[in-house]
Coordinates of C-alpha atoms in Angstrom, one line a residue:
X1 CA 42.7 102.0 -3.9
X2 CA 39.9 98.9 -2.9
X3 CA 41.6 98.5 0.5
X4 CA 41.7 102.1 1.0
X5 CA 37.9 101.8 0.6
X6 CA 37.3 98.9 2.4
X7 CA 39.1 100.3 6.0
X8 CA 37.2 101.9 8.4
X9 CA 37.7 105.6 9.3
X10 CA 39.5 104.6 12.2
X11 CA 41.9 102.5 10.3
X12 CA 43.0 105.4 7.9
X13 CA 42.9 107.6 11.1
X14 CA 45.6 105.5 11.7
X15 CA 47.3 105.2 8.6
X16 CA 47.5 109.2 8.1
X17 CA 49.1 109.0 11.2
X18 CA 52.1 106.9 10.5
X19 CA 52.5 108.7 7.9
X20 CA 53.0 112.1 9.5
X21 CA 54.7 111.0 12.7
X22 CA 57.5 109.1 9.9
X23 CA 57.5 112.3 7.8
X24 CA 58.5 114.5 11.0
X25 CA 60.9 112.2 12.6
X26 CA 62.9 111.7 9.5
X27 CA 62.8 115.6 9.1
X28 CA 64.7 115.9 12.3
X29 CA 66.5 112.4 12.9
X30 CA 68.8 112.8 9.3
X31 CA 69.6 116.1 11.0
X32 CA 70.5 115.2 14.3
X33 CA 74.0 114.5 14.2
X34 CA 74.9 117.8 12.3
X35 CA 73.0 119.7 14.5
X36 CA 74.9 118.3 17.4
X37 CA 77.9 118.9 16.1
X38 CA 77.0 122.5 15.5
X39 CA 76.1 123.0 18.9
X40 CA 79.8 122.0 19.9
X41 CA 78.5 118.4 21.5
X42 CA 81.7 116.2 21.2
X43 CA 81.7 113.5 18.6
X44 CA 81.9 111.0 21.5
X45 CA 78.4 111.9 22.8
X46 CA 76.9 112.6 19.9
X47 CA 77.7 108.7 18.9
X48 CA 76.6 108.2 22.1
X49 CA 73.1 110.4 21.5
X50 CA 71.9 108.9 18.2
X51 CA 72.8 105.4 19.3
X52 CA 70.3 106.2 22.4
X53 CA 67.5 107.2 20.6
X54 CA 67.7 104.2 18.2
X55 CA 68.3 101.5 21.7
X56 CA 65.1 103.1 23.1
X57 CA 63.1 102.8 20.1
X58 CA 64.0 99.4 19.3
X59 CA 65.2 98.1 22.6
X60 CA 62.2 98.8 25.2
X61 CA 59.9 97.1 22.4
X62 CA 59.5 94.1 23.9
X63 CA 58.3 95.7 26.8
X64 CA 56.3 98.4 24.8
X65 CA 54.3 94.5 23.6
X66 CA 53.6 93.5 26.8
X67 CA 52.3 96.9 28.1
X68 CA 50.4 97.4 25.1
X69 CA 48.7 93.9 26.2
X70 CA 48.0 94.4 29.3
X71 CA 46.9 98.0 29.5
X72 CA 45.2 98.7 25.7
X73 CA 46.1 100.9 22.5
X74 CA 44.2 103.9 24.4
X75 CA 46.7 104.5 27.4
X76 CA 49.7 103.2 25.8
X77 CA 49.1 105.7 22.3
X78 CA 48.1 108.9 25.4
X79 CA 51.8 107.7 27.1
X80 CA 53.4 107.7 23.3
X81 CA 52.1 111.1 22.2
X82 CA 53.3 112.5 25.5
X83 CA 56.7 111.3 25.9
X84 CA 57.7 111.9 22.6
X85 CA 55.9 115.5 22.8
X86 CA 58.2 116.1 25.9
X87 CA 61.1 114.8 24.7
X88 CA 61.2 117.2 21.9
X89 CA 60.6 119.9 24.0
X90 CA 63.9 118.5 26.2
X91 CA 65.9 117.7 23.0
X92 CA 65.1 121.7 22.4
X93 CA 66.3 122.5 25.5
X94 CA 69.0 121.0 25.9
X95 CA 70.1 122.5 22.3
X96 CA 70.0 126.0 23.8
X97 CA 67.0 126.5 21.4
X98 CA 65.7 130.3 21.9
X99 CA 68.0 131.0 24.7
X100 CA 71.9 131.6 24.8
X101 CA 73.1 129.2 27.5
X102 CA 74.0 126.5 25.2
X103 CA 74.1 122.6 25.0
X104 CA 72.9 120.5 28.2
X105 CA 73.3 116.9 28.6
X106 CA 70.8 115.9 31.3
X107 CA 67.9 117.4 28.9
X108 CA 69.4 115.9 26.0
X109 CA 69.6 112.2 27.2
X110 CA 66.1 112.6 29.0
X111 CA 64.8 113.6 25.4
X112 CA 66.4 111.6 23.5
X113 CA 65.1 108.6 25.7
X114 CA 61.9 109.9 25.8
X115 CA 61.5 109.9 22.2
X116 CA 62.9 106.9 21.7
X117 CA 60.6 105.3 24.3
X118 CA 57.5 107.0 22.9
X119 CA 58.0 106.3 19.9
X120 CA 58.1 102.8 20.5
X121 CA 55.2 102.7 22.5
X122 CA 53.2 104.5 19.7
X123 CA 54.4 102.2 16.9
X124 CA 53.6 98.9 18.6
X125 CA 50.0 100.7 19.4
X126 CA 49.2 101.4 16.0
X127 CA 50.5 98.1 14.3
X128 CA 48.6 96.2 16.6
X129 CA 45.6 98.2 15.5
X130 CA 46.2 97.9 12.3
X131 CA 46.7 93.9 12.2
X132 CA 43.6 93.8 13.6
X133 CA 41.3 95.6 11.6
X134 CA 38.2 93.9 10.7
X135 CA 37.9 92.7 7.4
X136 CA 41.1 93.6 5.7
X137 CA 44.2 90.8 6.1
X138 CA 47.2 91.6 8.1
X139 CA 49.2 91.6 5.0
X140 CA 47.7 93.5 3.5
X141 CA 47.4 96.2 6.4
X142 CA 51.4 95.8 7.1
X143 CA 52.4 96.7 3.1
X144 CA 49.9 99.6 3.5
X145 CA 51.6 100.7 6.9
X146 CA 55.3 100.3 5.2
X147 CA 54.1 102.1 2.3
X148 CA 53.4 105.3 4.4
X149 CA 56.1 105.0 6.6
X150 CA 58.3 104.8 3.5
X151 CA 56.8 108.3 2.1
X152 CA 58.4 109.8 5.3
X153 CA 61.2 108.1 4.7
X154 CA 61.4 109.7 1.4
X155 CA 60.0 113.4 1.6
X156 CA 61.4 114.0 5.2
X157 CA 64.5 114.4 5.1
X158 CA 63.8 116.7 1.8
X159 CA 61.3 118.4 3.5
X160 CA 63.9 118.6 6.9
X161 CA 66.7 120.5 4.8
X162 CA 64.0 123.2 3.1
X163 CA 63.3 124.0 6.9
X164 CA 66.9 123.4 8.5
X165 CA 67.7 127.1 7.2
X166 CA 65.1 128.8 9.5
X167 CA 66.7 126.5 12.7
X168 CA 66.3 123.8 14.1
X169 CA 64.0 124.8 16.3
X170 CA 61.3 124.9 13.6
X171 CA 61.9 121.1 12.6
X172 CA 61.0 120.6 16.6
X173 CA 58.2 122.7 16.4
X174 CA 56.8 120.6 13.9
X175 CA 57.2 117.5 15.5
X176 CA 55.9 118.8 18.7
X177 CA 53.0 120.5 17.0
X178 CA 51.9 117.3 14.8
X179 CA 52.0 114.8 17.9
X180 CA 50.0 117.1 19.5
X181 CA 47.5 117.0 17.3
X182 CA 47.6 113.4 16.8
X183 CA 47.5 112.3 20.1
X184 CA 43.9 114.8 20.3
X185 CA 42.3 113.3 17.8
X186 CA 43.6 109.5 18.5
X187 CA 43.0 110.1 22.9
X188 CA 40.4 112.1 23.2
X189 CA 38.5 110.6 20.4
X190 CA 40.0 106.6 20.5
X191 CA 39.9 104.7 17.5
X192 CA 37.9 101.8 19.0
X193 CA 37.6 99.9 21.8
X194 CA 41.3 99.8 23.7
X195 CA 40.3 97.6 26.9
X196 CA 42.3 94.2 26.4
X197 CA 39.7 91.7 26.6
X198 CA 38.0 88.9 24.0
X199 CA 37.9 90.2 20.0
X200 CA 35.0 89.4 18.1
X201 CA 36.3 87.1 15.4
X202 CA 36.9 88.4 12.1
X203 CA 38.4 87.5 8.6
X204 CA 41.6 85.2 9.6
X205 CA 40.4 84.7 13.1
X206 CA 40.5 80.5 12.3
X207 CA 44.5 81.5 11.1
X208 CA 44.9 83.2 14.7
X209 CA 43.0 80.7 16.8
X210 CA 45.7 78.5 15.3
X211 CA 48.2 80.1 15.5
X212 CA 48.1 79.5 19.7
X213 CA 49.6 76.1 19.3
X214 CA 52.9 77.4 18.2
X215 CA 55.5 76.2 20.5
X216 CA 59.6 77.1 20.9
X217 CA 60.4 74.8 17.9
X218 CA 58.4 77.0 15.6
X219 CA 59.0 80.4 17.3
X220 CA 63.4 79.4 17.4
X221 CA 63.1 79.7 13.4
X222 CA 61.4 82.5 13.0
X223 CA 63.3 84.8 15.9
X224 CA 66.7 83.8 14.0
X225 CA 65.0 85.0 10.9
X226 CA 64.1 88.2 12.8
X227 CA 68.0 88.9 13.8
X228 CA 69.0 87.9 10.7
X229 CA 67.6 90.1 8.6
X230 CA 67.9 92.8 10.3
X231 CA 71.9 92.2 10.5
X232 CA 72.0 91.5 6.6
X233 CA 69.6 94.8 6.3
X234 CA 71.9 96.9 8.8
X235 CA 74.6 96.6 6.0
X236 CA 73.4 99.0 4.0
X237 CA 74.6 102.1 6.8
X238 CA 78.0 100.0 7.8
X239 CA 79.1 98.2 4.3
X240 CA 77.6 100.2 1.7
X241 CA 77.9 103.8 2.5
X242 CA 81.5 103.2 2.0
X243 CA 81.4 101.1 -0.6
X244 CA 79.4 103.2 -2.4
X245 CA 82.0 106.1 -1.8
X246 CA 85.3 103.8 -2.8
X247 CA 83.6 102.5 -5.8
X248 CA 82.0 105.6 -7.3
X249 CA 84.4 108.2 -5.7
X250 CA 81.0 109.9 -4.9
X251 CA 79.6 111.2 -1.6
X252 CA 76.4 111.1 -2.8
X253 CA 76.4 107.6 -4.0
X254 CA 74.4 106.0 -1.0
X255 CA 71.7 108.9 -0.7
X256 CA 71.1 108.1 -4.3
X257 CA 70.9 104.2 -3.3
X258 CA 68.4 105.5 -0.3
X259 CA 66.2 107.6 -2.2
X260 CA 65.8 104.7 -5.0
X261 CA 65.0 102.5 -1.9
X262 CA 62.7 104.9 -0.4
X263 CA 60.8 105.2 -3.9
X264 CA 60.6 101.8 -5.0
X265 CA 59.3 100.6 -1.5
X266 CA 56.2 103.5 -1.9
X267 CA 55.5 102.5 -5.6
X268 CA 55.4 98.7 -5.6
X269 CA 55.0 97.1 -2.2
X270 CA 51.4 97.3 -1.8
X271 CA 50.9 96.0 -5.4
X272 CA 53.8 93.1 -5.0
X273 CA 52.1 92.1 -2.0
X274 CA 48.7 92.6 -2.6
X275 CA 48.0 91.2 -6.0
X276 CA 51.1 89.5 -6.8
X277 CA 52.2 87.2 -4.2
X278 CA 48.5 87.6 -2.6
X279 CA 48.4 83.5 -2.4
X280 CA 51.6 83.0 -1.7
X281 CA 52.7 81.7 2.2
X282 CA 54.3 84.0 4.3
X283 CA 57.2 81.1 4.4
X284 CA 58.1 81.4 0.8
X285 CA 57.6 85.0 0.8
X286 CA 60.5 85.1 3.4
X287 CA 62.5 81.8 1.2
X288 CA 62.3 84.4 -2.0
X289 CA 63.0 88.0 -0.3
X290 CA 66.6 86.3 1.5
X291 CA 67.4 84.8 -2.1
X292 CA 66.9 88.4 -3.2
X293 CA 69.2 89.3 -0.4
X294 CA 71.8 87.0 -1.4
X295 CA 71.8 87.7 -5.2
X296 CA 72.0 92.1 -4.2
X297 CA 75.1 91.5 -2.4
X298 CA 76.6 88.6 -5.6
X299 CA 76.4 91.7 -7.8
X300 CA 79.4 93.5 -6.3
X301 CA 81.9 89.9 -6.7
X302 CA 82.0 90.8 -10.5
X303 CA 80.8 94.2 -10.9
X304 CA 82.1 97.4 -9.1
X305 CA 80.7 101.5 -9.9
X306 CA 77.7 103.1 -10.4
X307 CA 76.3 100.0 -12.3
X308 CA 76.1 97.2 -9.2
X309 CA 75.0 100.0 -7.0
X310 CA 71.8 100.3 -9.6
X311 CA 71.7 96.7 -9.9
X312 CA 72.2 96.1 -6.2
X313 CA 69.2 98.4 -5.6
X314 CA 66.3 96.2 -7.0
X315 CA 66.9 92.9 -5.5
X316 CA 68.0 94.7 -2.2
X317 CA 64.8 96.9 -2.3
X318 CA 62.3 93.6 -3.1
X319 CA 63.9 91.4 -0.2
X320 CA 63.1 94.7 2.2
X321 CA 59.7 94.8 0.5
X322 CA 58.7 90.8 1.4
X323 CA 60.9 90.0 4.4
X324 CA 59.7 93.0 6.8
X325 CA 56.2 92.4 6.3
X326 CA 56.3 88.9 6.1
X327 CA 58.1 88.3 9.6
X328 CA 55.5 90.7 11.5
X329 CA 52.7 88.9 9.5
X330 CA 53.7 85.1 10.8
X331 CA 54.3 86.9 14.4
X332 CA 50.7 88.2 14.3
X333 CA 49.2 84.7 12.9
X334 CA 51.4 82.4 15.6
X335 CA 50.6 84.5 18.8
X336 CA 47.0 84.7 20.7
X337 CA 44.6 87.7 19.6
X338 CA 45.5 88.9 23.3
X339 CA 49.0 88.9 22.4
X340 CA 49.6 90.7 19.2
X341 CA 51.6 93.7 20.9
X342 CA 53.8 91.0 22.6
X343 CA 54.3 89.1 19.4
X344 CA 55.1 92.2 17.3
X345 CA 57.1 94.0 19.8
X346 CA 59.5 90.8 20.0
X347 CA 59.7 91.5 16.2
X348 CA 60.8 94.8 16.7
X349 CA 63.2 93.9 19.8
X350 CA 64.9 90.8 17.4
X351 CA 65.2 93.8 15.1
X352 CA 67.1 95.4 17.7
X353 CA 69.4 92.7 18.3
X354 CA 70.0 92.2 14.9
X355 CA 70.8 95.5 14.3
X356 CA 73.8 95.5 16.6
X357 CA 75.2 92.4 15.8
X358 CA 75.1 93.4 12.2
X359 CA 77.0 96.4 13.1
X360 CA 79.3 95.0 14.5
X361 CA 79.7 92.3 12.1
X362 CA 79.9 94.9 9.1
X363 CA 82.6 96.7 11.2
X364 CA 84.6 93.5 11.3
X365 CA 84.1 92.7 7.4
X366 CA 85.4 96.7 7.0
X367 CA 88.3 96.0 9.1
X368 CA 89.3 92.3 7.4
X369 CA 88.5 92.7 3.9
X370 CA 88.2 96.1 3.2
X371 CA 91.3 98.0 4.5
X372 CA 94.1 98.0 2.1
X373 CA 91.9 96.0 -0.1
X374 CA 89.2 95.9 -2.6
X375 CA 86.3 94.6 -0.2
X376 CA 85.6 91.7 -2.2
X377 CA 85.7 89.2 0.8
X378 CA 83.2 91.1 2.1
X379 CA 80.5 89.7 0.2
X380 CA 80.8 85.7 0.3
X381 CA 79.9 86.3 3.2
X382 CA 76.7 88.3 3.1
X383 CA 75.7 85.9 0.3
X384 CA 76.2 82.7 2.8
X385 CA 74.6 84.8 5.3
X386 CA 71.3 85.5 3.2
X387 CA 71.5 81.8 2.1
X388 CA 71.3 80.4 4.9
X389 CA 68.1 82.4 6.5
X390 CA 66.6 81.5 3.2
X391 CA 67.0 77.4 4.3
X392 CA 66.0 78.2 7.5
X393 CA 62.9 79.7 6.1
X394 CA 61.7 76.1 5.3
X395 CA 61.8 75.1 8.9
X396 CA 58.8 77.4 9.5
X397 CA 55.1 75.9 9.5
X398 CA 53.0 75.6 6.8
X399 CA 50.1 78.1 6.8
X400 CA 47.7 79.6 3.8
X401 CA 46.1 83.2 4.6
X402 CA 42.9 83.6 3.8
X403 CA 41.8 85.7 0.7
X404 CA 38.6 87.5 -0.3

């Protein structure tokens, strides 16, 4: 792969290590739940549980930003590796794992927490190092970083239920064991230079240096894009998993609609982003992947079954593939070089709030349409939804990247 050769070491240091801190965490996080439930921890706090490990990763972003900023990648990625290190070493003990007292709550909220903490403080690190990687363009370095996220997405939850047999405590062990040696070679051996302080310019520095005039009226636009996708995004584990199940009579029907995802996101997002839309603004990137958004959720007003799930799949799958990157990219290019981890981590915290509202609004669309019913209110809605972000795309300035 030319970009491949053209990072530095570091730069695929990093890479390799999204890539193995996703594959472990979705070897244990799919498995969560069901472990909890095995253990004998009520339903009530294992909703409770899961839900805290995903407010800590996405919630404490914004913060994760601003300490990133302030204090460099090097003691923010020591922090990361640590906390989520001990936090799977709570998580174990608050299972009961290799002793016979059972399930404890104290260690399991402190783990959870801290995993969910450090694990946001080691993905805002590593983005921000990867934006910023000399010679390579941010877009280019975001559908690489997806791309391997997306293989853990993928293998690890495969690679989770080949090891779930032998305990749970193995899947831990992993995790624990992998961050470990991560945060050695990363730490002890930093990737480059962590102190905040002046950047040497680089390819797209002019974009950057311009990208300082943004004001409120630019950033409103692109923060409601931000909460919007990720509410029209969060559908897909509120909406669909049961409308997969009523339409196909099939359990199985969503995992199949994940693992197609997964796939298609590892295969083609590089390529769609790297030599397809290379010239294209990140605006109209964003204007085409909510079209895409509003046409995967059309499909189901005339089609039910297996066949709109498949269909459903490819323009859901290209709106994930241009939106996600796309909004980080136009964060990176309208904040200060000394502000990248703010500007990404308010990505990530939008994502947040996007996240719950979409809950709750796919909860609500459940209730109203889909009770007693065949759903098909449901999406009107999410089409309306989609088209509007896609209008408000246009309100977004006008900005070329650079290519080589």
């Amino acid at each position: 792969m030319t970009t491949w050769r053209r990072i530095s070491p570091a730069g695929r240091v990093l890479l390799t290590t999204v890539l193995l801190t996703g594959l472990t965490t979705f070897m244990f996080l799919p498995l969560l739940a069901l472990e909890f439930t095995a253990q004998g921890v009520p339903a009530t706090q294992t909703g409770f549980l899961v839900g805290l490990l995903a407010f800590c990763g996405q919630g404490f972003s914004l913060v994760s930003g601003l300490i990133v900023d302030r204090f460099g990648t090097r003691a923010v990625l020591t922090t990361g590796f640590a906390l989520r290190i001990g936090g799977y070493l709570l998580l174990g003990a608050g299972l009961g794992v290799g002793g016979p007292d059972g399930t404890r709550l104290v260690p399991l909220v402190a783990g959870i927490a801290a995993i969910g903490v450090g694990g946001s403080l080691l993905g805002l690190s590593v983005k921000t190092l990867l934006v910023t990687e000399d010679g390579v363009e941010p877009r280019e370095m975001l559908a690489l970083r997806s791309t391997f996220v997306n293989i853990g997405v993928v293998a690890g939850p495969a690679l989770g239920a080949l090891v779930y047999p032998l305990g749970f405590g193995w899947i831990l062990g992993a995790c624990v064991l992998s961050h470990l040696l991560l945060g050695v070679r990363l730490t002890v051996r930093p990737v480059r230079r962590t102190a905040p302080g002046p950047r040497a310019p680089g390819k797209g520095a002019a974009e950057r240096a311009a990208g300082d005039g943004w004001g409120p009226r630019q950033w409103l636009p692109l923060c409601l894009l931000g909460v919007a996708y990720w509410a029209i995004y969060s559908q897909l584990n509120v909406v669909m998993p049961i409308t997969a199940e009523r339409t196909t009579g099939s359990t199985v029907a969503i995992s199949v609609v994940f693992v197609v995802n997964g796939a298609l996101v590892v295969l083609c997002q590089y390529t769609l982003l790297r030599h397809v839309f290379r010239r294209a603004q990140a605006r109209t990137l964003l204007l085409v992947g909510f079209l895409a958004f509003a046409l995967a959720y059309a499909v189901f007003i005339p089609f039910t079954g297996w066949f709109s799930l498949f269909v459903f799949v490819l323009p859901v799958t290209f709106a994930e593939m241009l939106i996600s990157p796309s909004l980080d990219e136009q964060a990176v290019r309208a904040s200060s070089p000394l502000r990248t981890g703010l500007a990404l981590g308010t990505m990530s915290a939008l994502g947040a709030v996007g996240s719950l509202l979409g809950s709750s609004m796919g909860g609500y669309l459940l209730q109203t349409f889909g009770d007693g019913g065949d759903g098909s209110g449901i999406w009107p809605v999410l089409v309306a939804l989609s088209l509007c972000a896609a209008l408000t795309s246009f309100l977004l300035p006008k900005a070329r990247a650079q290519h080589g």
